[in-house]
PDB file of C-alpha atoms in Angstrom:
ATOM      1  CA  MET O   1     359.539  39.376 -68.447  1.00 69.00           C
ATOM      2  CA  MET O   2     362.381  39.542 -71.790  1.00 71.00           C
ATOM      3  CA  TYR O   3     364.280  36.460 -69.754  1.00 69.00           C
ATOM      4  CA  VAL O   4     361.193  34.429 -69.531  1.00 65.00           C
ATOM      5  CA  LEU O   5     360.269  35.356 -73.247  1.00 64.00           C
ATOM      6  CA  ALA O   6     363.494  34.122 -74.325  1.00 64.00           C
ATOM      7  CA  THR O   7     364.116  31.119 -72.126  1.00 65.00           C
ATOM      8  CA  THR O   8     360.869  29.402 -72.431  1.00 65.00           C
ATOM      9  CA  ASN O   9     358.062  28.615 -74.622  1.00 70.00           C
ATOM     10  CA  ALA O  10     356.219  31.760 -73.415  1.00 71.00           C
ATOM     11  CA  GLY O  11     357.692  33.761 -76.300  1.00 71.00           C
ATOM     12  CA  GLU O  12     355.956  31.372 -79.133  1.00 77.00           C
ATOM     13  CA  VAL O  13     352.822  33.200 -77.789  1.00 78.00           C
ATOM     14  CA  LEU O  14     354.104  36.470 -79.787  1.00 80.00           C
ATOM     15  CA  LYS O  15     354.088  34.240 -83.030  1.00 82.00           C
ATOM     16  CA  VAL O  16     350.209  33.982 -83.086  1.00 85.00           C
ATOM     17  CA  PRO O  17     349.430  36.822 -85.467  1.00 87.00           C
ATOM     18  CA  MET O  18     351.727  34.806 -87.605  1.00 86.00           C
ATOM     19  CA  PHE O  19     349.762  31.683 -87.249  1.00 86.00           C
ATOM     20  CA  VAL O  20     346.130  33.539 -88.102  1.00 89.00           C
ATOM     21  CA  GLU O  21     347.816  35.311 -91.013  1.00 88.00           C
ATOM     22  CA  HIS O  22     348.888  31.987 -92.463  1.00 85.00           C
ATOM     23  CA  PHE O  23     345.443  30.307 -91.599  1.00 88.00           C
ATOM     24  CA  MET O  24     343.827  33.064 -93.615  1.00 89.00           C
ATOM     25  CA  GLU O  25     346.151  32.356 -96.731  1.00 87.00           C
ATOM     26  CA  TYR O  26     345.105  28.566 -96.429  1.00 86.00           C
ATOM     27  CA  GLN O  27     342.342  27.162 -98.314  1.00 86.00           C
ATOM     28  CA  GLY O  28     340.685  24.492 -95.882  1.00 86.00           C
ATOM     29  CA  SER O  29     339.320  24.049 -92.354  1.00 90.00           C
ATOM     30  CA  LEU O  30     341.487  24.676 -88.858  1.00 89.00           C
ATOM     31  CA  SER O  31     341.743  21.490 -88.370  1.00 89.00           C
ATOM     32  CA  GLU O  32     343.337  20.433 -91.699  1.00 87.00           C
ATOM     33  CA  PHE O  33     345.705  23.516 -91.145  1.00 86.00           C
ATOM     34  CA  VAL O  34     347.032  22.336 -87.948  1.00 86.00           C
ATOM     35  CA  MET O  35     347.308  18.769 -89.048  1.00 86.00           C
ATOM     36  CA  GLU O  36     349.259  19.766 -92.150  1.00 82.00           C
ATOM     37  CA  HIS O  37     351.237  21.987 -90.552  1.00 81.00           C
ATOM     38  CA  TYR O  38     351.887  20.422 -87.111  1.00 81.00           C
ATOM     39  CA  ASP O  39     351.564  16.742 -87.898  1.00 81.00           C
ATOM     40  CA  ASN O  40     354.922  15.522 -89.487  1.00 76.00           C
ATOM     41  CA  HIS O  41     354.893  18.771 -91.818  1.00 75.00           C
ATOM     42  CA  LYS O  42     356.839  17.933 -95.137  1.00 80.00           C
ATOM     43  CA  GLN O  43     358.923  20.651 -96.763  1.00 83.00           C
ATOM     44  CA  ASP O  44     356.898  22.516 -99.523  1.00 80.00           C
ATOM     45  CA  SER O  45     356.708  25.726-101.483  1.00 81.00           C
ATOM     46  CA  ASP O  46     356.029  27.972 -98.132  1.00 80.00           C
ATOM     47  CA  TRP O  47     358.329  26.319 -95.937  1.00 82.00           C
ATOM     48  CA  ASP O  48     360.162  29.559 -94.620  1.00 81.00           C
ATOM     49  CA  THR O  49     356.752  30.798 -93.528  1.00 83.00           C
ATOM     50  CA  ASP O  50     355.787  27.434 -91.915  1.00 81.00           C
ATOM     51  CA  GLN O  51     358.977  27.482 -89.724  1.00 81.00           C
ATOM     52  CA  LYS O  52     357.612  30.857 -88.054  1.00 81.00           C
ATOM     53  CA  LEU O  53     354.505  29.468 -86.861  1.00 84.00           C
ATOM     54  CA  PRO O  54     354.156  29.076 -82.966  1.00 80.00           C
ATOM     55  CA  PHE O  55     355.367  26.104 -81.624  1.00 78.00           C
ATOM     56  CA  ILE O  56     356.729  24.518 -85.024  1.00 79.00           C
ATOM     57  CA  ASN O  57     360.461  24.926 -83.662  1.00 71.00           C
ATOM     58  CA  PRO O  58     360.274  25.714 -79.831  1.00 61.00           C
ATOM     59  CA  PRO O  59     363.588  26.957 -78.085  1.00 59.00           C
ATOM     60  CA  ILE O  60     365.096  24.188 -76.045  1.00 59.00           C
ATOM     61  CA  VAL O  61     366.814  26.410 -73.546  1.00 57.00           C
ATOM     62  CA  LEU O  62     365.724  25.222 -70.332  1.00 54.00           C
ATOM     63  CA  THR O  63     365.121  21.247 -70.199  1.00 59.00           C
ATOM     64  CA  VAL O  64     364.496  20.037 -67.284  1.00 65.00           C
ATOM     65  CA  HIS O  65     364.369  15.740 -66.783  1.00 70.00           C
ATOM     66  CA  ALA O  66     362.792  14.594 -63.651  1.00 75.00           C
ATOM     67  CA  GLN O  67     362.116  11.333 -62.849  1.00 82.00           C
ATOM     68  CA  LEU O  68     359.687  10.618 -59.917  1.00 80.00           C
ATOM     69  CA  PRO O  69     361.110   7.381 -58.019  1.00 85.00           C
ATOM     70  CA  GLU O  70     359.313   4.299 -57.953  1.00 86.00           C
ATOM     71  CA  LEU O  71     357.035   3.957 -55.075  1.00 83.00           C
ATOM     72  CA  THR O  72     355.697   0.248 -53.926  1.00 85.00           C
ATOM     73  CA  PHE O  73     353.667  -0.054 -51.085  1.00 82.00           C
ATOM     74  CA  GLU O  74     352.166  -3.218 -49.554  1.00 86.00           C
ATOM     75  CA  ILE O  75     349.064  -3.415 -47.509  1.00 85.00           C
ATOM     76  CA  LYS O  76     349.413  -6.356 -44.778  1.00 84.00           C
ATOM     77  CA  LYS O  77     346.498  -8.144 -43.534  1.00 84.00           C
ATOM     78  CA  PRO O  78     345.921  -6.923 -39.945  1.00 81.00           C
ATOM     79  CA  LYS O  79     346.314  -9.910 -37.124  1.00 82.00           C
ATOM     80  CA  GLU O  80     343.342 -11.169 -35.622  1.00 82.00           C
ATOM     81  CA  ILE O  81     342.788 -10.192 -32.153  1.00 79.00           C
ATOM     82  CA  THR O  82     340.786 -12.260 -30.046  1.00 79.00           C
ATOM     83  CA  VAL O  83     339.374 -10.742 -26.502  1.00 75.00           C
ATOM     84  CA  SER O  84     338.053 -13.482 -24.136  1.00 73.00           C
ATOM     85  CA  LYS O  85     334.788 -12.303 -22.482  1.00 72.00           C
ATOM     86  CA  LYS O  86     335.133 -12.878 -18.802  1.00 69.00           C
ATOM     87  CA  ASN O  87     332.550 -13.698 -16.422  1.00 67.00           C
ATOM     88  CA  SER O  88     331.910 -10.892 -14.079  1.00 64.00           C
ATOM     89  CA  ILE O  89     330.479 -11.117 -10.415  1.00 64.00           C
ATOM     90  CA  TYR O  90     328.144  -8.214 -11.284  1.00 59.00           C
ATOM     91  CA  LYS O  91     324.529  -9.376 -11.852  1.00 60.00           C
ATOM     92  CA  GLU O  92     321.814  -6.786 -12.203  1.00 57.00           C
ATOM     93  CA  LYS O  93     319.102  -8.934 -10.794  1.00 60.00           C
ATOM     94  CA  ASP O  94     321.205  -8.888  -7.353  1.00 56.00           C
ATOM     95  CA  PHE O  95     320.142  -5.173  -7.084  1.00 56.00           C
ATOM     96  CA  SER O  96     316.877  -3.445  -6.322  1.00 62.00           C
ATOM     97  CA  ASN O  97     315.460  -1.356  -8.842  1.00 63.00           C
ATOM     98  CA  HIS O  98     315.264   1.912  -6.219  1.00 64.00           C
ATOM     99  CA  TYR O  99     318.497   3.286  -7.667  1.00 59.00           C
ATOM    100  CA  LEU O 100     316.977   3.426 -11.200  1.00 64.00           C
ATOM    101  CA  SER O 101     315.327   6.875  -9.919  1.00 67.00           C
ATOM    102  CA  GLN O 102     318.467   8.202  -8.771  1.00 68.00           C
ATOM    103  CA  ILE O 103     321.405   9.972 -10.761  1.00 71.00           C
ATOM    104  CA  PHE O 104     323.996   7.850  -9.413  1.00 71.00           C
ATOM    105  CA  GLN O 105     323.517   4.106 -10.532  1.00 68.00           C
ATOM    106  CA  PRO O 106     325.923   1.426 -10.495  1.00 70.00           C
ATOM    107  CA  PRO O 107     327.590   0.111 -13.636  1.00 75.00           C
ATOM    108  CA  ARG O 108     325.909  -2.383 -16.279  1.00 74.00           C
ATOM    109  CA  LEU O 109     327.105  -4.852 -18.742  1.00 71.00           C
ATOM    110  CA  SER O 110     326.288  -4.346 -22.162  1.00 62.00           C
TER     111      SER O 110
END
């Protein structure tokens, strides 16, 4: 736990009480407080107190730079496949309809 707090930004959470205390002294809304202290804050009379706020100066101990490779892909149009319909010798009219009442029937063309 000590290692995590010392080497990551998780330790900044321990500074939240300082944030609350400093906000209570501030005359204005929460959004004004955040904009004033976290958006290009200029040095003023309470600069030392401002530097103790969480995430003002986060520790840069572990910096990981990862760059994903550029992925490109191309979807090619599928080739058209034509299937020729062959004439069959089989014709349903050549058979009697007696087979319709039985389980086993000859194949049919659809």
